[in-house]
Amino acid sequence: MIQLKTFNRKELEEFVVSGAYQQYGFLPITKHRALSQIRNPKASDEDTLLILAFFEDQLIGYVGCFPDQLIADGKTIHYAWLSTFYVNPEFRKKRPAKILLKKVFEEYQGKIAITEFTKEAEALYTIMGVFDDVFPKNGKRYYFRTDAATIIPEKKPKTEKLKPLFKLLDVAANAVISIKNLGIEKADFRYEVLPRIDDESRHFIKSFPSVRDAEAINIFINHPWVLEGKKDPKYLFSSFAGKFQYFWIKIFDENTLLTDCFLLQLRDGYLKIPYLFSHSDLSKVVKFLHFFIVKNKVKDFTSYQTRLNEAIGHSKSFPKIYERNFKREYLFHKDLLKELPANFNPQFQDGDGDCMMT
């Protein structure tokens, strides 16, 4: 019979600080991710943050819960995102996945949301019959450098032996791209690059509707889920990268008034924009991104920011060599949707849920 163990804030901290989480064949969480989850300002002391599944004292699966809040008609709705979900394939016939999900539903009275899930996980969620696909976001991915040595073997494993050839092709193609970008100059307007949100920005973004405020964003900047270093093979989700860094960007007009603030996340050459707050037409944001992308040799940039993508589309100089359309789906449990008014718009930004952290 499968047994479950839940962890709230205090229990999770004791679990990782003691090192007890390392005793299993695979890790259910990393220490730095757990300590970040514990600092989540939307989590209460009673909230369940992690659930482990055991069979005969052997860890066979786990699910992570990331508490959050929505404000609807002046009412605060407490819910949780599924942030990690893993089951040992050898035990799938015992259906630990469904048991774990049902426990999550019980802990949060069905108020559960999911995004950035795999096709395999989506199939399970569909079978459960309790989720609706809502609030989709259409986005773009812009490519600036070739990375055939990584992309092709991942999609077609049989080409792994051709990786040295792909690397040579990448070097040649990217050398041409670098020469083309030699003339790029710094933006000719005032901007600042900071490691986190400052007081001026904090006041600025208060005028925008947002699921997360400056304090919450800074907490996760200061306590990231991904650290720079070598990945621990016992943990199967994002935990380490060669480079992982946040940049808080401020852009000013000719009168030195703040017009744009946004967060950039750079991970091993891949760029995201988790948060964007702007009173402008975003033309300066596009120019800054152009400079930043070339300077940091960004491979690709993913954005679900509709206005920004439109501004990039109007730019004749943005250094993309290719672009693709993407769609981000959000699954909301039917019990969570019952709490929301008709035509509710959560106004999610790219970084909401756990998307900012990985």
PDB file of C-alpha atoms in Angstrom, residues 33-335:
ATOM      1  CA  ARG A  33      14.689  25.327  -3.880  1.00  0.00           C
ATOM      2  CA  ALA A  34      13.110  24.302  -0.590  1.00  0.00           C
ATOM      3  CA  LEU A  35      14.456  27.348   1.237  1.00  0.00           C
ATOM      4  CA  SER A  36      13.117  29.562  -1.555  1.00  0.00           C
ATOM      5  CA  GLN A  37       9.682  27.930  -1.319  1.00  0.00           C
ATOM      6  CA  ILE A  38       9.671  28.490   2.439  1.00  0.00           C
ATOM      7  CA  ARG A  39      10.196  32.236   1.876  1.00  0.00           C
ATOM      8  CA  ASN A  40       7.279  32.472  -0.571  1.00  0.00           C
ATOM      9  CA  PRO A  41       5.206  35.386   0.804  1.00  0.00           C
ATOM     10  CA  LYS A  42       1.989  33.834  -0.551  1.00  0.00           C
ATOM     11  CA  ALA A  43       2.477  30.625   1.482  1.00  0.00           C
ATOM     12  CA  SER A  44       0.972  30.207   4.935  1.00  0.00           C
ATOM     13  CA  ASP A  45       2.564  28.181   7.723  1.00  0.00           C
ATOM     14  CA  GLU A  46      -0.072  25.479   7.259  1.00  0.00           C
ATOM     15  CA  ASP A  47       0.241  25.134   3.480  1.00  0.00           C
ATOM     16  CA  THR A  48       1.552  21.841   2.165  1.00  0.00           C
ATOM     17  CA  LEU A  49       4.629  22.486   0.003  1.00  0.00           C
ATOM     18  CA  LEU A  50       5.784  18.952  -0.766  1.00  0.00           C
ATOM     19  CA  ILE A  51       4.175  15.503  -0.777  1.00  0.00           C
ATOM     20  CA  LEU A  52       6.170  12.263  -0.939  1.00  0.00           C
ATOM     21  CA  ALA A  53       4.812   8.851  -1.935  1.00  0.00           C
ATOM     22  CA  PHE A  54       6.332   5.656  -0.467  1.00  0.00           C
ATOM     23  CA  PHE A  55       5.893   1.967  -1.165  1.00  0.00           C
ATOM     24  CA  GLU A  56       7.367  -0.318   1.486  1.00  0.00           C
ATOM     25  CA  ASP A  57       9.479   2.597   2.799  1.00  0.00           C
ATOM     26  CA  GLN A  58      10.879   3.304  -0.676  1.00  0.00           C
ATOM     27  CA  LEU A  59      10.348   6.751  -2.198  1.00  0.00           C
ATOM     28  CA  ILE A  60       8.494   6.247  -5.475  1.00  0.00           C
ATOM     29  CA  GLY A  61       7.223   9.749  -6.307  1.00  0.00           C
ATOM     30  CA  TYR A  62       6.595  13.290  -5.202  1.00  0.00           C
ATOM     31  CA  VAL A  63       4.697  16.449  -6.047  1.00  0.00           C
ATOM     32  CA  GLY A  64       5.605  20.030  -5.175  1.00  0.00           C
ATOM     33  CA  CYS A  65       3.048  22.735  -4.357  1.00  0.00           C
ATOM     34  CA  PHE A  66       3.696  26.439  -4.886  1.00  0.00           C
ATOM     35  CA  PRO A  67       1.063  28.572  -3.074  1.00  0.00           C
ATOM     36  CA  ASP A  68      -0.230  31.717  -4.737  1.00  0.00           C
ATOM     37  CA  GLN A  69      -3.142  34.168  -4.575  1.00  0.00           C
ATOM     38  CA  LEU A  70      -5.557  35.835  -6.967  1.00  0.00           C
ATOM     39  CA  ILE A  71      -7.695  38.870  -6.201  1.00  0.00           C
ATOM     40  CA  ALA A  72     -11.178  38.683  -7.740  1.00  0.00           C
ATOM     41  CA  ASP A  73     -13.885  41.255  -6.967  1.00  0.00           C
ATOM     42  CA  GLY A  74     -11.975  42.253  -3.835  1.00  0.00           C
ATOM     43  CA  LYS A  75     -11.802  38.650  -2.626  1.00  0.00           C
ATOM     44  CA  THR A  76      -8.465  36.894  -2.065  1.00  0.00           C
ATOM     45  CA  ILE A  77      -8.419  33.369  -3.489  1.00  0.00           C
ATOM     46  CA  HIS A  78      -5.682  31.121  -2.123  1.00  0.00           C
ATOM     47  CA  TYR A  79      -4.519  28.296  -4.409  1.00  0.00           C
ATOM     48  CA  ALA A  80      -1.377  26.431  -5.441  1.00  0.00           C
ATOM     49  CA  TRP A  81       0.542  25.631  -8.599  1.00  0.00           C
ATOM     50  CA  LEU A  82       1.913  22.152  -9.167  1.00  0.00           C
ATOM     51  CA  SER A  83       5.618  22.968  -9.438  1.00  0.00           C
ATOM     52  CA  THR A  84       7.172  19.502  -9.683  1.00  0.00           C
ATOM     53  CA  PHE A  85       5.639  16.101 -10.284  1.00  0.00           C
ATOM     54  CA  TYR A  86       7.558  12.846 -10.630  1.00  0.00           C
ATOM     55  CA  VAL A  87       6.797   9.145 -10.308  1.00  0.00           C
ATOM     56  CA  ASN A  88       9.312   6.306 -10.612  1.00  0.00           C
ATOM     57  CA  PRO A  89       8.316   4.488 -13.847  1.00  0.00           C
ATOM     58  CA  GLU A  90       8.845   1.111 -12.163  1.00  0.00           C
ATOM     59  CA  PHE A  91       5.871   1.771  -9.867  1.00  0.00           C
ATOM     60  CA  ARG A  92       3.388   3.342 -12.274  1.00  0.00           C
ATOM     61  CA  LYS A  93       1.117   0.289 -12.212  1.00  0.00           C
ATOM     62  CA  LYS A  94       0.411   1.096  -8.575  1.00  0.00           C
ATOM     63  CA  ARG A  95      -0.951   4.482  -9.729  1.00  0.00           C
ATOM     64  CA  PRO A  96       0.987   6.717  -7.336  1.00  0.00           C
ATOM     65  CA  ALA A  97       0.476   9.676  -9.707  1.00  0.00           C
ATOM     66  CA  LYS A  98      -3.289   9.700  -9.205  1.00  0.00           C
ATOM     67  CA  ILE A  99      -2.883   9.167  -5.474  1.00  0.00           C
ATOM     68  CA  LEU A 100      -0.503  12.132  -5.238  1.00  0.00           C
ATOM     69  CA  LEU A 101      -2.807  14.364  -7.274  1.00  0.00           C
ATOM     70  CA  LYS A 102      -5.843  13.461  -5.204  1.00  0.00           C
ATOM     71  CA  LYS A 103      -3.871  14.335  -2.066  1.00  0.00           C
ATOM     72  CA  VAL A 104      -2.970  17.721  -3.555  1.00  0.00           C
ATOM     73  CA  PHE A 105      -6.633  18.368  -4.346  1.00  0.00           C
ATOM     74  CA  GLU A 106      -7.514  17.453  -0.772  1.00  0.00           C
ATOM     75  CA  GLU A 107      -4.852  19.747   0.728  1.00  0.00           C
ATOM     76  CA  TYR A 108      -5.985  22.760  -1.324  1.00  0.00           C
ATOM     77  CA  GLN A 109      -9.715  21.964  -1.662  1.00  0.00           C
ATOM     78  CA  GLY A 110      -9.259  21.573  -5.398  1.00  0.00           C
ATOM     79  CA  LYS A 111      -7.793  25.034  -5.865  1.00  0.00           C
ATOM     80  CA  ILE A 112      -4.924  23.942  -8.124  1.00  0.00           C
ATOM     81  CA  ALA A 113      -3.374  25.407 -11.293  1.00  0.00           C
ATOM     82  CA  ILE A 114      -0.710  24.026 -13.636  1.00  0.00           C
ATOM     83  CA  THR A 115       1.407  25.432 -16.457  1.00  0.00           C
ATOM     84  CA  GLU A 116       4.566  24.468 -18.378  1.00  0.00           C
ATOM     85  CA  PHE A 117       3.705  20.766 -18.181  1.00  0.00           C
ATOM     86  CA  THR A 118       4.937  17.871 -20.308  1.00  0.00           C
ATOM     87  CA  LYS A 119       2.762  16.026 -22.826  1.00  0.00           C
ATOM     88  CA  GLU A 120       2.925  12.943 -20.609  1.00  0.00           C
ATOM     89  CA  ALA A 121       1.686  14.889 -17.592  1.00  0.00           C
ATOM     90  CA  GLU A 122      -1.007  16.573 -19.683  1.00  0.00           C
ATOM     91  CA  ALA A 123      -2.394  13.156 -20.619  1.00  0.00           C
ATOM     92  CA  LEU A 124      -2.774  12.306 -16.928  1.00  0.00           C
ATOM     93  CA  TYR A 125      -4.412  15.640 -16.135  1.00  0.00           C
ATOM     94  CA  THR A 126      -6.879  15.067 -18.971  1.00  0.00           C
ATOM     95  CA  ILE A 127      -7.746  11.594 -17.681  1.00  0.00           C
ATOM     96  CA  MET A 128      -8.434  13.050 -14.239  1.00  0.00           C
ATOM     97  CA  GLY A 129     -11.240  15.078 -15.826  1.00  0.00           C
ATOM     98  CA  VAL A 130     -11.067  17.942 -13.315  1.00  0.00           C
ATOM     99  CA  PHE A 131      -9.042  20.552 -15.229  1.00  0.00           C
ATOM    100  CA  ASP A 132     -10.042  23.137 -17.809  1.00  0.00           C
ATOM    101  CA  ASP A 133      -7.640  24.785 -20.256  1.00  0.00           C
ATOM    102  CA  VAL A 134      -8.021  28.530 -19.613  1.00  0.00           C
ATOM    103  CA  PHE A 135      -6.242  31.895 -20.003  1.00  0.00           C
ATOM    104  CA  PRO A 136      -3.844  30.774 -22.816  1.00  0.00           C
ATOM    105  CA  LYS A 137      -0.961  33.095 -23.724  1.00  0.00           C
ATOM    106  CA  ASN A 138       0.415  33.379 -27.256  1.00  0.00           C
ATOM    107  CA  GLY A 139       4.112  34.095 -27.470  1.00  0.00           C
ATOM    108  CA  LYS A 140       7.166  34.201 -29.671  1.00  0.00           C
ATOM    109  CA  ARG A 141      10.592  32.662 -29.563  1.00  0.00           C
ATOM    110  CA  TYR A 142      13.293  34.600 -31.396  1.00  0.00           C
ATOM    111  CA  TYR A 143      16.526  32.898 -32.462  1.00  0.00           C
ATOM    112  CA  PHE A 144      19.815  34.807 -32.778  1.00  0.00           C
ATOM    113  CA  ARG A 145      22.528  32.145 -32.977  1.00  0.00           C
ATOM    114  CA  THR A 146      22.628  28.583 -34.245  1.00  0.00           C
ATOM    115  CA  ASP A 147      22.783  25.713 -31.749  1.00  0.00           C
ATOM    116  CA  ALA A 148      22.516  22.640 -33.952  1.00  0.00           C
ATOM    117  CA  ALA A 149      24.891  20.651 -31.712  1.00  0.00           C
ATOM    118  CA  THR A 150      22.329  20.786 -28.925  1.00  0.00           C
ATOM    119  CA  ILE A 151      18.982  20.921 -30.721  1.00  0.00           C
ATOM    120  CA  ILE A 152      19.388  18.228 -33.385  1.00  0.00           C
ATOM    121  CA  PRO A 153      20.691  15.401 -31.123  1.00  0.00           C
ATOM    122  CA  GLU A 154      17.944  16.170 -28.571  1.00  0.00           C
ATOM    123  CA  LYS A 155      15.228  15.790 -31.219  1.00  0.00           C
ATOM    124  CA  LYS A 156      16.963  13.017 -33.165  1.00  0.00           C
ATOM    125  CA  PRO A 157      19.155  10.927 -30.792  1.00  0.00           C
ATOM    126  CA  LYS A 158      20.499   8.864 -33.692  1.00  0.00           C
ATOM    127  CA  THR A 159      22.469  11.928 -34.832  1.00  0.00           C
ATOM    128  CA  GLU A 160      24.481  12.093 -31.578  1.00  0.00           C
ATOM    129  CA  LYS A 161      27.609  10.794 -33.364  1.00  0.00           C
ATOM    130  CA  LEU A 162      27.404  13.784 -35.729  1.00  0.00           C
ATOM    131  CA  LYS A 163      27.635  16.255 -32.848  1.00  0.00           C
ATOM    132  CA  PRO A 164      31.260  17.287 -33.645  1.00  0.00           C
ATOM    133  CA  LEU A 165      30.145  18.223 -37.167  1.00  0.00           C
ATOM    134  CA  PHE A 166      27.205  20.209 -35.844  1.00  0.00           C
ATOM    135  CA  LYS A 167      29.564  22.068 -33.501  1.00  0.00           C
ATOM    136  CA  LEU A 168      31.781  23.072 -36.428  1.00  0.00           C
ATOM    137  CA  LEU A 169      28.765  24.306 -38.352  1.00  0.00           C
ATOM    138  CA  ASP A 170      27.628  26.291 -35.318  1.00  0.00           C
ATOM    139  CA  VAL A 171      31.050  27.908 -34.923  1.00  0.00           C
ATOM    140  CA  ALA A 172      31.123  28.937 -38.588  1.00  0.00           C
ATOM    141  CA  ALA A 173      27.556  30.268 -38.652  1.00  0.00           C
ATOM    142  CA  ASN A 174      27.882  32.133 -35.355  1.00  0.00           C
ATOM    143  CA  ALA A 175      31.192  33.681 -36.446  1.00  0.00           C
ATOM    144  CA  VAL A 176      29.385  35.241 -39.411  1.00  0.00           C
ATOM    145  CA  ILE A 177      26.602  36.462 -37.113  1.00  0.00           C
ATOM    146  CA  SER A 178      29.147  37.961 -34.689  1.00  0.00           C
ATOM    147  CA  ILE A 179      30.862  39.863 -37.497  1.00  0.00           C
ATOM    148  CA  LYS A 180      27.494  41.202 -38.632  1.00  0.00           C
ATOM    149  CA  ASN A 181      26.806  42.461 -35.083  1.00  0.00           C
ATOM    150  CA  LEU A 182      30.195  44.152 -34.578  1.00  0.00           C
ATOM    151  CA  GLY A 183      28.702  47.577 -35.198  1.00  0.00           C
ATOM    152  CA  ILE A 184      26.133  47.381 -32.428  1.00  0.00           C
ATOM    153  CA  GLU A 185      26.304  50.328 -30.057  1.00  0.00           C
ATOM    154  CA  LYS A 186      24.937  50.927 -26.580  1.00  0.00           C
ATOM    155  CA  ALA A 187      21.485  52.446 -26.409  1.00  0.00           C
ATOM    156  CA  ASP A 188      21.558  56.254 -26.779  1.00  0.00           C
ATOM    157  CA  PHE A 189      19.182  56.898 -23.881  1.00  0.00           C
ATOM    158  CA  ARG A 190      19.448  56.644 -20.127  1.00  0.00           C
ATOM    159  CA  TYR A 191      18.962  53.215 -18.587  1.00  0.00           C
ATOM    160  CA  GLU A 192      20.083  51.337 -15.509  1.00  0.00           C
ATOM    161  CA  VAL A 193      20.866  47.660 -14.984  1.00  0.00           C
ATOM    162  CA  LEU A 194      20.391  46.472 -11.402  1.00  0.00           C
ATOM    163  CA  PRO A 195      20.559  43.068  -9.681  1.00  0.00           C
ATOM    164  CA  ARG A 196      17.069  43.527  -8.140  1.00  0.00           C
ATOM    165  CA  ILE A 197      14.135  45.920  -7.887  1.00  0.00           C
ATOM    166  CA  ASP A 198      14.939  49.234  -6.197  1.00  0.00           C
ATOM    167  CA  ASP A 199      12.646  51.699  -4.373  1.00  0.00           C
ATOM    168  CA  GLU A 200      12.036  53.887  -7.433  1.00  0.00           C
ATOM    169  CA  SER A 201      10.930  50.873  -9.448  1.00  0.00           C
ATOM    170  CA  ARG A 202       8.820  49.613  -6.564  1.00  0.00           C
ATOM    171  CA  HIS A 203       6.767  52.812  -6.603  1.00  0.00           C
ATOM    172  CA  PHE A 204       6.559  52.764 -10.406  1.00  0.00           C
ATOM    173  CA  ILE A 205       5.131  49.255 -10.725  1.00  0.00           C
ATOM    174  CA  LYS A 206       2.475  49.858  -8.072  1.00  0.00           C
ATOM    175  CA  SER A 207       0.402  51.581 -10.779  1.00  0.00           C
ATOM    176  CA  PHE A 208       0.193  48.341 -12.806  1.00  0.00           C
ATOM    177  CA  PRO A 209      -2.054  45.340 -12.184  1.00  0.00           C
ATOM    178  CA  SER A 210       0.203  42.436 -11.221  1.00  0.00           C
ATOM    179  CA  VAL A 211      -0.084  39.095  -9.442  1.00  0.00           C
ATOM    180  CA  ARG A 212       3.329  39.694  -7.826  1.00  0.00           C
ATOM    181  CA  ASP A 213       4.577  42.906  -6.265  1.00  0.00           C
ATOM    182  CA  ALA A 214       8.181  44.098  -6.035  1.00  0.00           C
ATOM    183  CA  GLU A 215       8.767  42.415  -2.677  1.00  0.00           C
ATOM    184  CA  ALA A 216       7.713  39.000  -3.956  1.00  0.00           C
ATOM    185  CA  ILE A 217       9.783  39.300  -7.133  1.00  0.00           C
ATOM    186  CA  ASN A 218      12.852  40.333  -5.130  1.00  0.00           C
ATOM    187  CA  ILE A 219      12.441  37.377  -2.763  1.00  0.00           C
ATOM    188  CA  PHE A 220      12.735  34.963  -5.668  1.00  0.00           C
ATOM    189  CA  ILE A 221      15.593  36.924  -7.253  1.00  0.00           C
ATOM    190  CA  ASN A 222      17.473  36.663  -3.955  1.00  0.00           C
ATOM    191  CA  HIS A 223      16.556  32.994  -3.471  1.00  0.00           C
ATOM    192  CA  PRO A 224      16.538  31.363  -6.918  1.00  0.00           C
ATOM    193  CA  TRP A 225      15.563  27.783  -7.668  1.00  0.00           C
ATOM    194  CA  VAL A 226      18.523  27.457 -10.046  1.00  0.00           C
ATOM    195  CA  LEU A 227      22.134  28.070  -8.986  1.00  0.00           C
ATOM    196  CA  GLU A 228      25.250  28.309 -11.095  1.00  0.00           C
ATOM    197  CA  GLY A 229      27.169  25.051 -10.909  1.00  0.00           C
ATOM    198  CA  LYS A 230      27.040  21.389 -11.825  1.00  0.00           C
ATOM    199  CA  LYS A 231      23.667  19.632 -11.886  1.00  0.00           C
ATOM    200  CA  ASP A 232      23.015  16.918  -9.299  1.00  0.00           C
ATOM    201  CA  PRO A 233      21.932  13.853 -11.335  1.00  0.00           C
ATOM    202  CA  LYS A 234      19.719  12.696  -8.444  1.00  0.00           C
ATOM    203  CA  TYR A 235      17.402  15.675  -8.943  1.00  0.00           C
ATOM    204  CA  LEU A 236      15.406  15.476 -12.149  1.00  0.00           C
ATOM    205  CA  PHE A 237      14.180  19.084 -12.431  1.00  0.00           C
ATOM    206  CA  SER A 238      15.953  22.421 -12.867  1.00  0.00           C
ATOM    207  CA  SER A 239      18.514  23.020 -10.142  1.00  0.00           C
ATOM    208  CA  PHE A 240      21.861  24.156 -11.610  1.00  0.00           C
ATOM    209  CA  ALA A 241      23.088  25.847 -14.789  1.00  0.00           C
ATOM    210  CA  GLY A 242      26.375  27.077 -16.189  1.00  0.00           C
ATOM    211  CA  LYS A 243      25.011  30.628 -16.056  1.00  0.00           C
ATOM    212  CA  PHE A 244      21.828  31.798 -14.348  1.00  0.00           C
ATOM    213  CA  GLN A 245      21.303  35.469 -13.692  1.00  0.00           C
ATOM    214  CA  TYR A 246      18.541  38.053 -13.251  1.00  0.00           C
ATOM    215  CA  PHE A 247      18.777  41.657 -14.483  1.00  0.00           C
ATOM    216  CA  TRP A 248      16.383  44.427 -13.465  1.00  0.00           C
ATOM    217  CA  ILE A 249      16.282  47.069 -16.212  1.00  0.00           C
ATOM    218  CA  LYS A 250      15.085  50.677 -15.878  1.00  0.00           C
ATOM    219  CA  ILE A 251      14.593  52.964 -18.891  1.00  0.00           C
ATOM    220  CA  PHE A 252      14.078  56.742 -18.694  1.00  0.00           C
ATOM    221  CA  ASP A 253      12.783  59.410 -21.057  1.00  0.00           C
ATOM    222  CA  GLU A 254      14.587  62.614 -22.037  1.00  0.00           C
ATOM    223  CA  ASN A 255      13.309  64.255 -18.839  1.00  0.00           C
ATOM    224  CA  THR A 256      14.827  61.426 -16.726  1.00  0.00           C
ATOM    225  CA  LEU A 257      11.367  60.116 -15.869  1.00  0.00           C
ATOM    226  CA  LEU A 258      11.083  56.359 -15.494  1.00  0.00           C
ATOM    227  CA  THR A 259       9.013  54.890 -18.354  1.00  0.00           C
ATOM    228  CA  ASP A 260       9.861  51.183 -18.415  1.00  0.00           C
ATOM    229  CA  CYS A 261      10.950  48.524 -15.923  1.00  0.00           C
ATOM    230  CA  PHE A 262      11.466  44.855 -16.683  1.00  0.00           C
ATOM    231  CA  LEU A 263      13.132  41.715 -15.413  1.00  0.00           C
ATOM    232  CA  LEU A 264      15.373  39.602 -17.621  1.00  0.00           C
ATOM    233  CA  GLN A 265      16.443  36.052 -16.830  1.00  0.00           C
ATOM    234  CA  LEU A 266      19.489  34.696 -18.656  1.00  0.00           C
ATOM    235  CA  ARG A 267      20.190  30.994 -18.424  1.00  0.00           C
ATOM    236  CA  ASP A 268      22.994  29.422 -20.454  1.00  0.00           C
ATOM    237  CA  GLY A 269      22.382  31.734 -23.380  1.00  0.00           C
ATOM    238  CA  TYR A 270      18.575  31.547 -23.271  1.00  0.00           C
ATOM    239  CA  LEU A 271      16.701  34.707 -22.369  1.00  0.00           C
ATOM    240  CA  LYS A 272      13.245  35.274 -20.831  1.00  0.00           C
ATOM    241  CA  ILE A 273      11.389  38.407 -19.709  1.00  0.00           C
ATOM    242  CA  PRO A 274       9.381  37.344 -16.643  1.00  0.00           C
ATOM    243  CA  TYR A 275       8.038  40.836 -15.872  1.00  0.00           C
ATOM    244  CA  LEU A 276       7.495  44.006 -17.899  1.00  0.00           C
ATOM    245  CA  PHE A 277       5.941  47.272 -16.696  1.00  0.00           C
ATOM    246  CA  SER A 278       5.745  50.103 -19.218  1.00  0.00           C
ATOM    247  CA  HIS A 279       4.090  53.450 -19.956  1.00  0.00           C
ATOM    248  CA  SER A 280       5.853  53.781 -23.323  1.00  0.00           C
ATOM    249  CA  ASP A 281       5.536  52.427 -26.867  1.00  0.00           C
ATOM    250  CA  LEU A 282       8.361  49.961 -25.962  1.00  0.00           C
ATOM    251  CA  SER A 283      10.659  51.147 -28.771  1.00  0.00           C
ATOM    252  CA  LYS A 284      13.445  51.826 -26.258  1.00  0.00           C
ATOM    253  CA  VAL A 285      12.867  48.420 -24.665  1.00  0.00           C
ATOM    254  CA  VAL A 286      13.372  46.793 -28.072  1.00  0.00           C
ATOM    255  CA  LYS A 287      16.573  48.803 -28.644  1.00  0.00           C
ATOM    256  CA  PHE A 288      17.932  47.829 -25.237  1.00  0.00           C
ATOM    257  CA  LEU A 289      17.113  44.152 -25.857  1.00  0.00           C
ATOM    258  CA  HIS A 290      18.948  44.351 -29.188  1.00  0.00           C
ATOM    259  CA  PHE A 291      22.107  45.551 -27.438  1.00  0.00           C
ATOM    260  CA  PHE A 292      21.740  43.096 -24.527  1.00  0.00           C
ATOM    261  CA  ILE A 293      21.203  40.104 -26.833  1.00  0.00           C
ATOM    262  CA  VAL A 294      24.260  40.848 -28.943  1.00  0.00           C
ATOM    263  CA  LYS A 295      26.477  41.681 -25.952  1.00  0.00           C
ATOM    264  CA  ASN A 296      25.561  38.478 -24.104  1.00  0.00           C
ATOM    265  CA  LYS A 297      25.520  36.221 -27.183  1.00  0.00           C
ATOM    266  CA  VAL A 298      21.957  35.174 -26.483  1.00  0.00           C
ATOM    267  CA  LYS A 299      20.863  32.088 -28.408  1.00  0.00           C
ATOM    268  CA  ASP A 300      17.129  32.661 -28.186  1.00  0.00           C
ATOM    269  CA  PHE A 301      14.596  34.864 -26.438  1.00  0.00           C
ATOM    270  CA  THR A 302      11.098  33.760 -25.401  1.00  0.00           C
ATOM    271  CA  SER A 303       8.367  36.317 -24.763  1.00  0.00           C
ATOM    272  CA  TYR A 304       4.640  36.054 -24.115  1.00  0.00           C
ATOM    273  CA  GLN A 305       4.447  39.841 -23.716  1.00  0.00           C
ATOM    274  CA  THR A 306       1.969  40.738 -26.470  1.00  0.00           C
ATOM    275  CA  ARG A 307       2.791  44.454 -26.762  1.00  0.00           C
ATOM    276  CA  LEU A 308       6.514  43.753 -26.730  1.00  0.00           C
ATOM    277  CA  ASN A 309       6.200  41.137 -29.464  1.00  0.00           C
ATOM    278  CA  GLU A 310       4.249  43.627 -31.569  1.00  0.00           C
ATOM    279  CA  ALA A 311       6.968  46.252 -31.047  1.00  0.00           C
ATOM    280  CA  ILE A 312       9.652  43.733 -32.027  1.00  0.00           C
ATOM    281  CA  GLY A 313       7.618  42.900 -35.134  1.00  0.00           C
ATOM    282  CA  HIS A 314       7.734  46.571 -36.172  1.00  0.00           C
ATOM    283  CA  SER A 315      11.507  46.810 -35.642  1.00  0.00           C
ATOM    284  CA  LYS A 316      13.681  46.554 -38.745  1.00  0.00           C
ATOM    285  CA  SER A 317      16.919  46.080 -36.808  1.00  0.00           C
ATOM    286  CA  PHE A 318      16.073  43.455 -34.159  1.00  0.00           C
ATOM    287  CA  PRO A 319      18.810  40.815 -34.712  1.00  0.00           C
ATOM    288  CA  LYS A 320      16.666  37.675 -34.998  1.00  0.00           C
ATOM    289  CA  ILE A 321      17.525  35.104 -37.662  1.00  0.00           C
ATOM    290  CA  TYR A 322      14.298  33.156 -37.150  1.00  0.00           C
ATOM    291  CA  GLU A 323      11.157  33.206 -34.997  1.00  0.00           C
ATOM    292  CA  ARG A 324       8.477  30.724 -33.964  1.00  0.00           C
ATOM    293  CA  ASN A 325       5.037  31.066 -32.441  1.00  0.00           C
ATOM    294  CA  PHE A 326       4.500  29.492 -29.030  1.00  0.00           C
ATOM    295  CA  LYS A 327       1.482  28.985 -26.814  1.00  0.00           C
ATOM    296  CA  ARG A 328       1.476  28.657 -23.052  1.00  0.00           C
ATOM    297  CA  GLU A 329      -1.471  26.796 -21.589  1.00  0.00           C
ATOM    298  CA  TYR A 330      -2.852  27.049 -18.077  1.00  0.00           C
ATOM    299  CA  LEU A 331      -4.881  24.254 -16.526  1.00  0.00           C
ATOM    300  CA  PHE A 332      -7.195  25.301 -13.699  1.00  0.00           C
ATOM    301  CA  HIS A 333      -9.049  22.836 -11.510  1.00  0.00           C
ATOM    302  CA  LYS A 334     -12.812  23.219 -11.877  1.00  0.00           C
ATOM    303  CA  ASP A 335     -13.112  23.959  -8.152  1.00  0.00           C
TER     304      ASP A 335
END
